[in-house]
XYZ file of N, CA, C and O in Angstrom:
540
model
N 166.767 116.679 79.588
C 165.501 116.094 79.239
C 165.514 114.639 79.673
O 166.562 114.114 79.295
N 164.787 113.869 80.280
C 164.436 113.222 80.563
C 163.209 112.331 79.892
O 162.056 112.675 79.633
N 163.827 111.160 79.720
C 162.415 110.224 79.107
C 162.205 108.696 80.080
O 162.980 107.903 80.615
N 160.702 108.823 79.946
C 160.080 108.103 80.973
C 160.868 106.612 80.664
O 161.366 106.486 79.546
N 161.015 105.223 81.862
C 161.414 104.423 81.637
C 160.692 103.533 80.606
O 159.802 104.109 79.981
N 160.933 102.080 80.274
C 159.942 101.611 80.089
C 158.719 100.629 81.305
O 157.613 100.142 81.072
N 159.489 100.659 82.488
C 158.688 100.187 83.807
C 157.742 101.080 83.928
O 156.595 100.680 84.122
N 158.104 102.935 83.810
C 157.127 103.828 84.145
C 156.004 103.851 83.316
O 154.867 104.026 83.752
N 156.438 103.580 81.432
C 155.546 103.520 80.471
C 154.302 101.972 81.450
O 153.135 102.089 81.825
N 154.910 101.165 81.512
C 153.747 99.845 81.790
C 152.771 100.378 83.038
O 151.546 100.422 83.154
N 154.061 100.829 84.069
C 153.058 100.737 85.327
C 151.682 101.795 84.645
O 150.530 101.367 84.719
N 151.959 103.097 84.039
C 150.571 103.636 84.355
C 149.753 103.389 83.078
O 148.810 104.158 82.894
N 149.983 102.414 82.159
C 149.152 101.684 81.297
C 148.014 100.418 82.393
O 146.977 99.822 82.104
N 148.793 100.451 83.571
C 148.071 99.257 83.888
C 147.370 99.769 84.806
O 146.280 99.253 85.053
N 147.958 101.283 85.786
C 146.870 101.933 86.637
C 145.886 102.215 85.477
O 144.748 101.860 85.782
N 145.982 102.744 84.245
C 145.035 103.289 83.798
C 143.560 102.295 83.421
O 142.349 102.451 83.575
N 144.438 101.245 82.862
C 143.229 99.967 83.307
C 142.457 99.725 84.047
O 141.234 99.631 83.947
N 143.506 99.534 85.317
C 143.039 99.310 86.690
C 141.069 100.401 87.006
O 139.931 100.185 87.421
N 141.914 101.504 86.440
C 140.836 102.508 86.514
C 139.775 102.381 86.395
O 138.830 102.459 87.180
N 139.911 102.057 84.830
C 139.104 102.205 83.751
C 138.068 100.188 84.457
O 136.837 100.193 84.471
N 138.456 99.515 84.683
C 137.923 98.503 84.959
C 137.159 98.491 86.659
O 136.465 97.592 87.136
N 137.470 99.478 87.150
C 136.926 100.140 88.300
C 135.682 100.719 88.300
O 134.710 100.541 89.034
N 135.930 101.692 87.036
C 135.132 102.074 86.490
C 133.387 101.552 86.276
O 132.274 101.813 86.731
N 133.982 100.742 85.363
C 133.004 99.969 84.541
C 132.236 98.929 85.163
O 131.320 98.309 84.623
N 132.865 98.706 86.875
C 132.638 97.840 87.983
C 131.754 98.401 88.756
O 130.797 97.883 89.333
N 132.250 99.896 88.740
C 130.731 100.228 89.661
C 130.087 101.223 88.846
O 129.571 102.166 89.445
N 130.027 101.190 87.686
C 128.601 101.541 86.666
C 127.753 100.225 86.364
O 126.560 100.244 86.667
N 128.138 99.423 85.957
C 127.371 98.067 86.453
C 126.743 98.146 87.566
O 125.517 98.068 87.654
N 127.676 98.340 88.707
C 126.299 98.027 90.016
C 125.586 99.170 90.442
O 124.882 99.198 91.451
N 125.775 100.111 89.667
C 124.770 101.204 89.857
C 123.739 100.590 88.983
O 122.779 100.114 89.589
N 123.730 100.497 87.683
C 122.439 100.350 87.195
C 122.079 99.275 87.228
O 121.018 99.114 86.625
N 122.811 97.724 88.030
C 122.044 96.113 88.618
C 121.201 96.960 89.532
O 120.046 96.607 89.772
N 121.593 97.808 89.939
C 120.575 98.408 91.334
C 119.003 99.159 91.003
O 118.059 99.297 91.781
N 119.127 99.605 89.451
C 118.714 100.170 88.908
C 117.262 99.165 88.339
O 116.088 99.529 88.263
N 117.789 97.997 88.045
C 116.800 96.952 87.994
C 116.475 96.283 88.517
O 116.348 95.312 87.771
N 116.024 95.905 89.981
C 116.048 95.203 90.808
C 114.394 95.752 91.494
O 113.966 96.901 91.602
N 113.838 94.635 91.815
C 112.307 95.255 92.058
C 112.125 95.636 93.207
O 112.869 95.142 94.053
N 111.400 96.337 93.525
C 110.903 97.323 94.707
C 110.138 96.514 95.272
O 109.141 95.862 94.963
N 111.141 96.749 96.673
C 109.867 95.263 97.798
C 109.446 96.469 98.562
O 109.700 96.230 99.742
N 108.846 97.820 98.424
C 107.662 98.701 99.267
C 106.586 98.168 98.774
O 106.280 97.828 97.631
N 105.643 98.113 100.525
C 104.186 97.645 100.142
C 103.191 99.158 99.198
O 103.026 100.365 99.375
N 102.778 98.136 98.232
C 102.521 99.360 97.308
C 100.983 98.712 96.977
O 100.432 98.955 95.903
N 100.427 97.960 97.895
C 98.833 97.486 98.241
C 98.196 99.227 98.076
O 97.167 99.122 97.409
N 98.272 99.700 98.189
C 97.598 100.545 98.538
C 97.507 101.841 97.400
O 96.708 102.766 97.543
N 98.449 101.738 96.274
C 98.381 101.979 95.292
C 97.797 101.330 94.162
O 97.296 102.150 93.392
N 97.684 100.126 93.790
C 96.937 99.437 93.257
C 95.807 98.825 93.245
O 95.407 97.884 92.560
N 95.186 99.605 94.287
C 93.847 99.601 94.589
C 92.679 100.301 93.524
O 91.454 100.244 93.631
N 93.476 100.958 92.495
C 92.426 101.859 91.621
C 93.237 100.933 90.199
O 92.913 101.053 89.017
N 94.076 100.244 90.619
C 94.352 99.438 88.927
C 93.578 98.693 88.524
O 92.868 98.327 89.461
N 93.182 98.043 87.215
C 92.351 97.012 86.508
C 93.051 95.703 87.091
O 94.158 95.663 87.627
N 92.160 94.622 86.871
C 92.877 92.851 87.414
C 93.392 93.008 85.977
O 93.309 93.916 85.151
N 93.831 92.059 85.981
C 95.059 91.412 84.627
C 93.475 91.239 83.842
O 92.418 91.254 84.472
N 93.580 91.077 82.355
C 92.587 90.480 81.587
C 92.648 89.265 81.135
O 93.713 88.926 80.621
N 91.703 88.436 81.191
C 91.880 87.243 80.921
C 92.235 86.850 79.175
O 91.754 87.556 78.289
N 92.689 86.238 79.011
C 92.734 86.113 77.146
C 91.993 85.373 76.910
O 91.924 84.416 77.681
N 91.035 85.421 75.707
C 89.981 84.910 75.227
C 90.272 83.129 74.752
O 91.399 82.750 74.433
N 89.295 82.368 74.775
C 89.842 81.302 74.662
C 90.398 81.186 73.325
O 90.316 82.233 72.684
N 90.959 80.178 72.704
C 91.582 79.979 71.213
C 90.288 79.344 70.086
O 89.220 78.831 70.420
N 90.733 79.548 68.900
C 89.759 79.078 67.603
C 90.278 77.791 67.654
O 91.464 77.507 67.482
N 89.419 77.057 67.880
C 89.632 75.882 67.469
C 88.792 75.243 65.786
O 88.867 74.096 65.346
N 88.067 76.405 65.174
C 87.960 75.976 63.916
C 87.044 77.381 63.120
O 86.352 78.247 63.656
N 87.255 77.244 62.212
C 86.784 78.798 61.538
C 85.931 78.270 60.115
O 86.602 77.664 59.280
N 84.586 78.478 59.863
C 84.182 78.173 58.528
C 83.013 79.100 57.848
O 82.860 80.119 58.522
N 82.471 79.068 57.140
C 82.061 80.274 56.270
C 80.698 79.566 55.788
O 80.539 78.466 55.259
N 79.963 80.351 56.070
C 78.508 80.192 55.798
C 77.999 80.758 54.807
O 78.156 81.978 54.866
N 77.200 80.249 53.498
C 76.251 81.372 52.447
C 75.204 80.525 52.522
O 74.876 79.345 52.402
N 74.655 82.051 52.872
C 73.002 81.908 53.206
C 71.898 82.401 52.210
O 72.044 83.454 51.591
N 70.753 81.586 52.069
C 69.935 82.025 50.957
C 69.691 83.680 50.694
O 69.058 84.427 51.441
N 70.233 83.978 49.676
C 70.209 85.276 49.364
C 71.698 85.858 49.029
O 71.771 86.873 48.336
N 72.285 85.549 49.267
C 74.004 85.445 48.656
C 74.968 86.006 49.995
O 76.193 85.961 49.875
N 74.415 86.475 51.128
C 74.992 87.009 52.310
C 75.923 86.042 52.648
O 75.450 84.970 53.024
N 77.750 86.204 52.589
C 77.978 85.158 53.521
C 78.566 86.057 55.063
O 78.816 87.241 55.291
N 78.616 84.624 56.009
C 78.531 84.633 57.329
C 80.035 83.941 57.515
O 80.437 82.997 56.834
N 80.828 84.637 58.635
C 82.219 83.517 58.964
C 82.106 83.270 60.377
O 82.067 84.280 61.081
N 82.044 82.156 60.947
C 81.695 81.994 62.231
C 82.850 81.174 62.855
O 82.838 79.979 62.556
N 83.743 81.555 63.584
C 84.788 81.266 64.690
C 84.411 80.710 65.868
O 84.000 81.409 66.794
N 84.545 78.989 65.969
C 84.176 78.459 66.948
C 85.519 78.728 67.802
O 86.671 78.859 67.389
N 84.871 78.782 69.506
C 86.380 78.500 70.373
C 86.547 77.328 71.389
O 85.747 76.402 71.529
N 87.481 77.476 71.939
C 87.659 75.943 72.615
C 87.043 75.880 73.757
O 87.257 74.842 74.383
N 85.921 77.107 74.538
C 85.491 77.016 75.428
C 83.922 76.376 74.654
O 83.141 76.593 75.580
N 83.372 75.964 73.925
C 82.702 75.087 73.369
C 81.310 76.312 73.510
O 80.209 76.191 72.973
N 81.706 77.297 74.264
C 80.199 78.080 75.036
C 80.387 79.681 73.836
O 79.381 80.387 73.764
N 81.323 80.008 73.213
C 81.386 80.914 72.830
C 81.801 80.904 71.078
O 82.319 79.838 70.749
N 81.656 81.872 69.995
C 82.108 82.059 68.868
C 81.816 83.592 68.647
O 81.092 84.427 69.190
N 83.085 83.574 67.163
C 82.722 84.712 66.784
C 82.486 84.744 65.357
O 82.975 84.020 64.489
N 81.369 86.030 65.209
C 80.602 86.127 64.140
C 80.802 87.217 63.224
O 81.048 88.336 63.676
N 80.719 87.001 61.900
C 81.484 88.678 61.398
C 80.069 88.312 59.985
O 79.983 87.144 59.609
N 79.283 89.177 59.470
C 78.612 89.238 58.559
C 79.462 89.547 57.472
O 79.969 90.546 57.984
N 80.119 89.445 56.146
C 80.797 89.980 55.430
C 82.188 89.813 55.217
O 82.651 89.020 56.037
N 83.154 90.328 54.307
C 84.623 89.706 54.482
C 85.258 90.691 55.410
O 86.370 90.420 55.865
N 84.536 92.043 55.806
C 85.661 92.962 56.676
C 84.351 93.650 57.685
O 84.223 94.837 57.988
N 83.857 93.009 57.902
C 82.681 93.117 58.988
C 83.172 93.404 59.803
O 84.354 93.067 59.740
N 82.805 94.142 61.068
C 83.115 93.597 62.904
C 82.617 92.289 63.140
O 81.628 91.704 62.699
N 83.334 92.023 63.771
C 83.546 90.703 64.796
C 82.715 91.085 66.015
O 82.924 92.042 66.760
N 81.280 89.755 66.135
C 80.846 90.062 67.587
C 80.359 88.508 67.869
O 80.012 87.582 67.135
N 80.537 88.719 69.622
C 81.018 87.515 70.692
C 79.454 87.026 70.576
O 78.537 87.823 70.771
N 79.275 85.945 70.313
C 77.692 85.401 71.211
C 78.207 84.396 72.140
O 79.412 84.148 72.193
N 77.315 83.790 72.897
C 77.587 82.568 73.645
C 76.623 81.763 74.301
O 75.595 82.332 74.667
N 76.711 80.954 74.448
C 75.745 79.944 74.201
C 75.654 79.284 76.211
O 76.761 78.956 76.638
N 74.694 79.166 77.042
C 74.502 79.385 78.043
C 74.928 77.617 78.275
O 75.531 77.320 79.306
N 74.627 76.689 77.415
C 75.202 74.817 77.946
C 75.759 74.761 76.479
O 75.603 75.685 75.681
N 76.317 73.785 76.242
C 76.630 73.305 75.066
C 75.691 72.651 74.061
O 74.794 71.932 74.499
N 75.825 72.843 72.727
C 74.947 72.448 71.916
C 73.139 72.947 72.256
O 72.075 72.331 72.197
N 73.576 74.572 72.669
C 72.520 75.106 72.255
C 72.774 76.471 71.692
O 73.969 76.669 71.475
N 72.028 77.401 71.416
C 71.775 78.429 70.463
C 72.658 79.124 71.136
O 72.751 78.951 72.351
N 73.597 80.185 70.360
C 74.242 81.218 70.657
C 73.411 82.863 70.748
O 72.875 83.415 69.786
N 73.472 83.284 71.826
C 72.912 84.835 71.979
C 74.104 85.912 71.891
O 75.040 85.658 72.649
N 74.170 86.466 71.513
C 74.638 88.174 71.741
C 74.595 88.752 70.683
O 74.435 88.329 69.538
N 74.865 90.569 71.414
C 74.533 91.182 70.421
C 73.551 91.684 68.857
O 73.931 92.128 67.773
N 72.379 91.402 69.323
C 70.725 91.399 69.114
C 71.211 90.177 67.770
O 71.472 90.306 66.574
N 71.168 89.283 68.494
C 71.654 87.985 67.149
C 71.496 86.310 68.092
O 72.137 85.973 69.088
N 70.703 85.721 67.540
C 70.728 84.173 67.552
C 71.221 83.568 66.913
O 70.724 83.756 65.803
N 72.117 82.732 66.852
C 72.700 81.686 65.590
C 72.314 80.308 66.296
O 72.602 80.109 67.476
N 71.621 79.329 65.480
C 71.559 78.076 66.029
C 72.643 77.302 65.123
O 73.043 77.840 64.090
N 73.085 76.123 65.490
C 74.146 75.613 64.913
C 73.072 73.769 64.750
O 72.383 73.007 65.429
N 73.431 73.878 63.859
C 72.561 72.486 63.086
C 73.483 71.879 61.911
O 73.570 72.309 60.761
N 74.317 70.497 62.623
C 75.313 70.374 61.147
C 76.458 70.897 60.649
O 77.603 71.072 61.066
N 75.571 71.200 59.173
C 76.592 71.946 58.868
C 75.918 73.187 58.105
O 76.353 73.623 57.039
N 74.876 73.669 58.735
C 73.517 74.750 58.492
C 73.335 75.652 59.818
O 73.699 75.148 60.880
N 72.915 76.667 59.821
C 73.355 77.555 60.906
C 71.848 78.032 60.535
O 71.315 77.732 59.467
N 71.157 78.893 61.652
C 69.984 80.064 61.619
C 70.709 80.708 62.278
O 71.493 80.464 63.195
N 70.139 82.283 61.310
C 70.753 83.222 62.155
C 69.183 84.060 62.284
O 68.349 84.042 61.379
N 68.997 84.806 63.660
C 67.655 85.351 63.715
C 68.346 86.903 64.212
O 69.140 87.167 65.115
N 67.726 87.686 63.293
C 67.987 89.157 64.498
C 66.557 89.887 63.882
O 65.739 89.697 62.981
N 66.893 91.076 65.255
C 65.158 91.666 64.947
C 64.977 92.428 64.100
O 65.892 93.229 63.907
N 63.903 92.512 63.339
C 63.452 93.741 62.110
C 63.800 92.412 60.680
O 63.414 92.620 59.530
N 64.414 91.385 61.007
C 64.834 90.789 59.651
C 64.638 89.559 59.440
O 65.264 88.984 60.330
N 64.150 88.820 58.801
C 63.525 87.713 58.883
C 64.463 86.770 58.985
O 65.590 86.944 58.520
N 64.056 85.528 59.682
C 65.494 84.386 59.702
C 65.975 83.854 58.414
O 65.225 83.792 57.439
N 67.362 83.420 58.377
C 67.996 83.086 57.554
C 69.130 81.907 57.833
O 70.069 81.720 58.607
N 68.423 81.170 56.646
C 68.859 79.846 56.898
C 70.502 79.502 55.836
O 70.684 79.674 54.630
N 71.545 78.924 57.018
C 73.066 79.314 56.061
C 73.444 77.921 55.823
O 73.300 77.012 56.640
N 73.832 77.838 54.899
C 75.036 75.961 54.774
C 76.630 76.812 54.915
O 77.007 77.963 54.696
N 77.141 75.816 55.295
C 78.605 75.581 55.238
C 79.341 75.732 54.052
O 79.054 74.916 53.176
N 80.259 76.599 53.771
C 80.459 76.495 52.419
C 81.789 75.527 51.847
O 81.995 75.413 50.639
């Protein structure tokens, strides 16, 4: 019977390393390869995709309107000075108006809001105008 040296024990502890770090050397560059971006012209596939969307501008201030009759109004000014948003109620939808120059009346969505102060009109059709303060 015969038992291995201890030179024979090291050497194939260290091939087996060797291996094993071989290994792990080119599974790495299989999957670096794996992430690396595709330079095919692909114009011609993205011809039916959407453009990027623009993100809406930011709130630059948010305040709450009650208007004669106990209705309140929360109106979200933004930093494009031309647009806000309007929600009737505490869990209302949210809808965009916008205002065509600055410091004039906001339109959308069958709704006028004029901005006066710190008093708002809001006009929509079938309902008579209603005049809001700041709360």
């Amino acid at each position: 019977m015969t038992y291995p040296s201890k030179d024979t024990d090291f050497l194939r502890r260290v091939a087996l390393r060797r291996s094993l770090v071989l290994l792990a050397l080119s599974c790495a560059a299989g999957l670096a390869g794996c992430s690396g971006t595709d330079t095919a012209d692909t114009s011609s596939t993205n011809q039916n995709e959407a453009p990027p969307v623009a993100m809406p501008p930011p709130i630059i201030a948010s305040h709450t309107y009650r208007c004669v009759g106990g209705d309140v109004i929360y109106v979200d000014f933004l930093k494009d000075e031309r647009s806000i948003n309007v929600r009737q109620g505490s869990s209302g939808p949210s809808a965009r108006l916008t205002a065509p120059a600055p410091d004039s009346a906001y339109v959308g969505n069958d709704m006028t809001l004029t901005v006066s102060g710190k008093d708002i009109d809001v006009r929509e059709p079938g309902k008579p105008s209603r005049k809001c303060t700041r709360a």
